GROMACS .gro file of C-alpha atoms in nm:
model
  259
    1MET     CA    1  -2.949  -0.562   6.806
    2VAL     CA    2  -3.187  -0.276   6.877
    3ALA     CA    3  -3.254  -0.002   6.626
    4SER     CA    4  -3.188   0.352   6.741
    5ALA     CA    5  -3.425   0.638   6.671
    6ASP     CA    6  -3.248   0.730   6.349
    7GLY     CA    7  -3.264   0.372   6.223
    8SER     CA    8  -2.899   0.285   6.276
    9PRO     CA    9  -2.812  -0.037   6.461
   10ALA     CA   10  -2.756   0.009   6.830
   11ALA     CA   11  -2.453  -0.116   7.014
   12ALA     CA   12  -2.449  -0.477   7.124
   13ALA     CA   13  -2.698  -0.534   7.404
   14HIS     CA   14  -2.565  -0.504   7.756
   15PRO     CA   15  -2.653  -0.774   8.009
   16PRO     CA   16  -2.953  -0.680   8.225
   17HIS     CA   17  -2.848  -0.444   8.503
   18ALA     CA   18  -2.976  -0.443   8.862
   19VAL     CA   19  -3.291  -0.239   8.796
   20ALA     CA   20  -3.381  -0.444   8.488
   21ARG     CA   21  -3.344  -0.762   8.691
   22LEU     CA   22  -3.558  -0.616   8.971
   23ARG     CA   23  -3.825  -0.520   8.717
   24SER     CA   24  -3.831  -0.872   8.574
   25SER     CA   25  -3.860  -1.018   8.923
   26SER     CA   26  -4.145  -0.782   9.011
   27LEU     CA   27  -4.336  -0.872   8.696
   28ALA     CA   28  -4.288  -1.242   8.758
   29ASN     CA   29  -4.361  -1.256   9.132
   30SER     CA   30  -4.610  -0.982   9.218
   31SER     CA   31  -4.977  -1.076   9.214
   32THR     CA   32  -5.086  -0.726   9.314
   33ARG     CA   33  -4.905  -0.509   9.060
   34PRO     CA   34  -5.122  -0.228   8.922
   35ARG     CA   35  -5.218  -0.178   8.560
   36LEU     CA   36  -4.966   0.103   8.535
   37ASP     CA   37  -4.683  -0.151   8.567
   38ARG     CA   38  -4.641  -0.137   8.185
   39GLY     CA   39  -4.580  -0.511   8.175
   40GLU     CA   40  -4.810  -0.516   7.871
   41PRO     CA   41  -4.813  -0.150   7.761
   42ARG     CA   42  -5.081   0.001   7.544
   43LYS     CA   43  -4.800   0.122   7.319
   44PRO     CA   44  -4.490  -0.083   7.236
   45ARG     CA   45  -4.173   0.011   7.421
   46CYS     CA   46  -3.810  -0.086   7.380
   47LEU     CA   47  -3.732  -0.341   7.651
   48ASN     CA   48  -3.393  -0.183   7.720
   49CYS     CA   49  -3.455   0.193   7.729
   50ARG     CA   50  -3.836   0.181   7.788
   51LEU     CA   51  -3.901   0.440   7.517
   52ALA     CA   52  -4.120   0.405   7.211
   53PRO     CA   53  -3.921   0.224   6.936
   54SER     CA   54  -3.932   0.540   6.724
   55HIS     CA   55  -3.746   0.726   7.002
   56CYS     CA   56  -3.518   0.444   7.122
   57MET     CA   57  -3.189   0.567   7.273
   58CYS     CA   58  -3.013   0.234   7.328
   59SER     CA   59  -2.733   0.331   7.090
   60LEU     CA   60  -2.662   0.637   7.307
   61ARG     CA   61  -2.619   0.452   7.636
   62PRO     CA   62  -2.294   0.552   7.809
   63VAL     CA   63  -2.122   0.331   8.067
   64VAL     CA   64  -1.877   0.517   8.292
   65PRO     CA   65  -1.670   0.330   8.554
   66THR     CA   66  -1.679   0.497   8.896
   67ARG     CA   67  -1.511   0.462   9.232
   68ALA     CA   68  -1.844   0.522   9.407
   69GLY     CA   69  -2.134   0.280   9.401
   70ILE     CA   70  -2.509   0.344   9.401
   71CYS     CA   71  -2.759   0.137   9.598
   72LEU     CA   72  -3.121   0.195   9.496
   73LEU     CA   73  -3.380   0.101   9.756
   74MET     CA   74  -3.694   0.108   9.543
   75ALA     CA   75  -4.060   0.136   9.636
   76GLU     CA   76  -4.268  -0.165   9.541
   77PHE     CA   77  -4.368  -0.070   9.187
   78GLU     CA   78  -4.103   0.193   9.111
   79ALA     CA   79  -3.894  -0.032   8.886
   80LEU     CA   80  -4.201  -0.090   8.668
   81LYS     CA   81  -4.256   0.276   8.578
   82PRO     CA   82  -4.119   0.386   8.239
   83SER     CA   83  -4.043   0.732   8.381
   84ASN     CA   84  -3.827   0.593   8.662
   85THR     CA   85  -3.478   0.746   8.649
   86GLY     CA   86  -3.308   0.491   8.874
   87TRP     CA   87  -3.295   0.286   8.553
   88LEU     CA   88  -3.077   0.559   8.399
   89VAL     CA   89  -2.838   0.542   8.694
   90ALA     CA   90  -2.800   0.167   8.641
   91ASP     CA   91  -2.743   0.226   8.269
   92VAL     CA   92  -2.450   0.459   8.335
   93VAL     CA   93  -2.292   0.340   8.662
   94PRO     CA   94  -2.177  -0.025   8.644
   95GLU     CA   95  -2.177  -0.073   9.023
   96THR     CA   96  -2.542   0.005   9.077
   97PHE     CA   97  -2.734  -0.226   9.309
   98ALA     CA   98  -3.114  -0.234   9.334
   99PHE     CA   99  -3.346  -0.383   9.595
  100SER     CA  100  -3.720  -0.368   9.646
  101TRP     CA  101  -3.820  -0.215   9.979
  102SER     CA  102  -4.058  -0.386  10.217
  103ARG     CA  103  -4.134  -0.295  10.577
  104LEU     CA  104  -4.161  -0.663  10.674
  105GLN     CA  105  -3.880  -0.823  10.474
  106VAL     CA  106  -3.522  -0.725  10.397
  107ALA     CA  107  -3.330  -0.875  10.106
  108PRO     CA  108  -3.027  -1.065  10.241
  109GLY     CA  109  -2.824  -0.922   9.955
  110LEU     CA  110  -2.894  -0.570  10.078
  111LEU     CA  111  -2.773  -0.646  10.430
  112ALA     CA  112  -2.462  -0.814  10.290
  113LEU     CA  113  -2.390  -0.513  10.071
  114LEU     CA  114  -2.423  -0.266  10.358
  115ALA     CA  115  -2.187  -0.482  10.569
  116ASP     CA  116  -1.928  -0.530  10.292
  117PRO     CA  117  -1.600  -0.377  10.421
  118GLN     CA  118  -1.506  -0.238  10.079
  119TRP     CA  119  -1.796   0.009  10.098
  120GLN     CA  120  -1.879   0.307  10.320
  121PRO     CA  121  -2.258   0.341  10.294
  122TRP     CA  122  -2.426   0.684  10.307
  123VAL     CA  123  -2.804   0.726  10.325
  124VAL     CA  124  -2.885   1.024  10.104
  125PHE     CA  125  -3.175   1.210  10.262
  126PRO     CA  126  -3.261   1.562  10.387
  127GLY     CA  127  -3.086   1.619  10.717
  128GLU     CA  128  -3.391   1.779  10.880
  129PHE     CA  129  -3.547   1.431  10.913
  130ALA     CA  130  -3.247   1.268  11.088
  131GLU     CA  131  -3.076   1.304  11.423
  132PRO     CA  132  -2.821   1.586  11.398
  133GLY     CA  133  -2.531   1.358  11.493
  134ARG     CA  134  -2.587   1.146  11.183
  135VAL     CA  135  -2.607   1.431  10.934
  136HIS     CA  136  -2.319   1.539  10.711
  137GLU     CA  137  -2.306   1.776  10.416
  138SER     CA  138  -1.981   1.634  10.277
  139LEU     CA  139  -1.811   1.295  10.270
  140GLU     CA  140  -1.600   1.379  10.573
  141LEU     CA  141  -1.707   1.161  10.864
  142ALA     CA  142  -1.681   1.265  11.226
  143GLN     CA  143  -1.446   0.968  11.273
  144PRO     CA  144  -1.162   0.889  11.031
  145MET     CA  145  -1.261   0.658  10.748
  146SER     CA  146  -1.022   0.422  10.573
  147PRO     CA  147  -0.939   0.563  10.229
  148ALA     CA  148  -0.969   0.209  10.096
  149ARG     CA  149  -1.344   0.212  10.156
  150ARG     CA  150  -1.543   0.333   9.858
  151PRO     CA  151  -1.853   0.551   9.902
  152LEU     CA  152  -2.183   0.369   9.852
  153PHE     CA  153  -2.478   0.606   9.818
  154VAL     CA  154  -2.809   0.458   9.931
  155LEU     CA  155  -3.089   0.635   9.741
  156LEU     CA  156  -3.453   0.590   9.841
  157ASP     CA  157  -3.629   0.565   9.505
  158GLY     CA  158  -4.000   0.641   9.514
  159THR     CA  159  -4.245   0.921   9.574
  160TRP     CA  160  -4.162   1.166   9.853
  161SER     CA  161  -4.408   0.995  10.091
  162GLU     CA  162  -4.267   0.652  10.005
  163ALA     CA  163  -3.910   0.773  10.059
  164ARG     CA  164  -3.997   0.914  10.401
  165LYS     CA  165  -4.158   0.585  10.498
  166MET     CA  166  -3.848   0.393  10.385
  167PHE     CA  167  -3.625   0.623  10.586
  168ARG     CA  168  -3.834   0.593  10.904
  169LYS     CA  169  -3.912   0.222  10.889
  170SER     CA  170  -3.578   0.066  10.786
  171PRO     CA  171  -3.387  -0.021  11.106
  172TYR     CA  172  -3.085  -0.141  10.907
  173LEU     CA  173  -3.034   0.216  10.783
  174ALA     CA  174  -3.056   0.374  11.129
  175GLY     CA  175  -2.687   0.337  11.210
  176LEU     CA  176  -2.557   0.478  10.883
  177PRO     CA  177  -2.442   0.836  10.828
  178VAL     CA  178  -2.686   1.060  10.644
  179LEU     CA  179  -2.564   1.271  10.353
  180SER     CA  180  -2.778   1.583  10.322
  181LEU     CA  181  -2.748   1.759   9.986
  182ASN     CA  182  -2.781   2.133   9.940
  183PRO     CA  183  -2.739   2.172   9.563
  184GLY     CA  184  -2.847   2.536   9.535
  185GLN     CA  185  -3.039   2.467   9.213
  186LEU     CA  186  -3.384   2.358   9.103
  187SER     CA  187  -3.470   2.022   8.955
  188ARG     CA  188  -3.484   2.002   8.576
  189TYR     CA  189  -3.685   1.678   8.582
  190ARG     CA  190  -4.005   1.718   8.378
  191LEU     CA  191  -4.160   1.372   8.355
  192ARG     CA  192  -4.349   1.369   8.685
  193ARG     CA  193  -4.505   1.648   8.886
  194SER     CA  194  -4.373   1.746   9.226
  195ILE     CA  195  -4.521   2.002   9.462
  196HIS     CA  196  -4.168   2.092   9.575
  197GLU     CA  197  -3.924   2.238   9.323
  198HIS     CA  198  -3.632   2.147   9.550
  199HIS     CA  199  -3.713   1.775   9.525
  200PHE     CA  200  -3.482   1.601   9.281
  201CYS     CA  201  -3.538   1.287   9.081
  202THR     CA  202  -3.322   0.985   9.157
  203SER     CA  203  -3.090   1.037   8.861
  204GLU     CA  204  -3.024   1.398   8.962
  205VAL     CA  205  -2.944   1.295   9.320
  206ALA     CA  206  -2.708   1.024   9.196
  207ALA     CA  207  -2.525   1.276   8.977
  208LEU     CA  208  -2.480   1.514   9.272
  209CYS     CA  209  -2.344   1.229   9.484
  210LEU     CA  210  -2.102   1.114   9.215
  211ALA     CA  211  -1.967   1.467   9.180
  212MET     CA  212  -1.909   1.487   9.556
  213ALA     CA  213  -1.720   1.157   9.540
  214GLY     CA  214  -1.488   1.284   9.266
  215ASP     CA  215  -1.656   1.093   8.983
  216GLU     CA  216  -1.715   1.417   8.794
  217HIS     CA  217  -1.720   1.273   8.442
  218ALA     CA  218  -1.980   1.015   8.542
  219ALA     CA  219  -2.186   1.287   8.710
  220GLN     CA  220  -2.185   1.508   8.401
  221THR     CA  221  -2.263   1.211   8.177
  222LEU     CA  222  -2.558   1.108   8.392
  223GLU     CA  223  -2.694   1.463   8.385
  224ALA     CA  224  -2.673   1.475   8.006
  225TYR     CA  225  -2.820   1.125   7.974
  226LEU     CA  226  -3.121   1.228   8.185
  227ASP     CA  227  -3.177   1.532   7.963
  228VAL     CA  228  -3.166   1.316   7.649
  229PHE     CA  229  -3.405   1.064   7.805
  230SER     CA  230  -3.646   1.342   7.908
  231HIS     CA  231  -3.631   1.495   7.560
  232ARG     CA  232  -3.710   1.166   7.388
  233TYR     CA  233  -3.974   1.061   7.642
  234LEU     CA  234  -4.166   1.386   7.601
  235ARG     CA  235  -4.124   1.394   7.222
  236ALA     CA  236  -4.261   1.039   7.201
  237ARG     CA  237  -4.559   1.137   7.418
  238GLN     CA  238  -4.629   1.426   7.179
  239SER     CA  239  -4.571   1.212   6.866
  240VAL     CA  240  -4.291   1.446   6.758
  241PRO     CA  241  -3.959   1.309   6.624
  242ALA     CA  242  -3.657   1.333   6.853
  243ASP     CA  243  -3.395   1.593   6.767
  244PRO     CA  244  -3.054   1.417   6.783
  245GLN     CA  245  -2.881   1.751   6.723
  246ASP     CA  246  -3.024   1.936   7.024
  247GLU     CA  247  -2.801   2.064   7.305
  248ALA     CA  248  -2.852   1.762   7.533
  249HIS     CA  249  -2.760   1.512   7.261
  250GLN     CA  250  -2.452   1.711   7.164
  251ARG     CA  251  -2.342   1.738   7.527
  252LEU     CA  252  -2.381   1.363   7.579
  253SER     CA  253  -2.185   1.291   7.259
  254ALA     CA  254  -1.905   1.525   7.365
  255LEU     CA  255  -1.879   1.358   7.705
  256ALA     CA  256  -1.865   1.015   7.541
  257HIS     CA  257  -1.576   1.125   7.318
  258CYS     CA  258  -1.373   1.270   7.605
  259ALA     CA  259  -1.400   0.960   7.822
   0.00000   0.00000   0.00000
């Protein structure tokens, strides 16, 4: 059991999800990982939520079944960063898959997933960087798609420069339709700096995709979960106690009770 921030016992531990497994593999197999990998952090962190034990949010983790799936293609050290929000996606969405990106090697599991007939993969990326014929702003394909195929959103998880490199240098993505999002809102993500306010963190992109696929409750839950994580992450950095009664916590609790 893991203690939550208010000292109450957390829910029974979930089995490691795809991003947790990728993190463990990266720590075990990479001889070049940087010091910022947090494998041995200067401050203790909960192994499950990556927050300081005093701000642990394991007891708040929601799991929401979805029709859509999420495939995270992660830059080399992205899974090691405590501020990574792909981890939050894997917390909430059971059918989240995660693979480490390399220009020279492709995980066989990734190719098998993209070829699986139960899924219709979509690469989520700004349409201005793709051939116009590949770009869509909704889940309606130019050719009819079997309703039995479930949407699988491929998210390129890394810095903006890393994501562009993944998009350009991944031949196995070249034949897939590109979903270009136009959310009409600014990112609320506060844990890393971005020079572009219209760039969204991975968790925000996943929530937008889930909403487009009709998984509205999961989308709202993921949005609230990100806000709670951001609140606790920043409060821990400032050595200020978390406020479990703030708006984000109350919204997440309400969504959990209406599931």
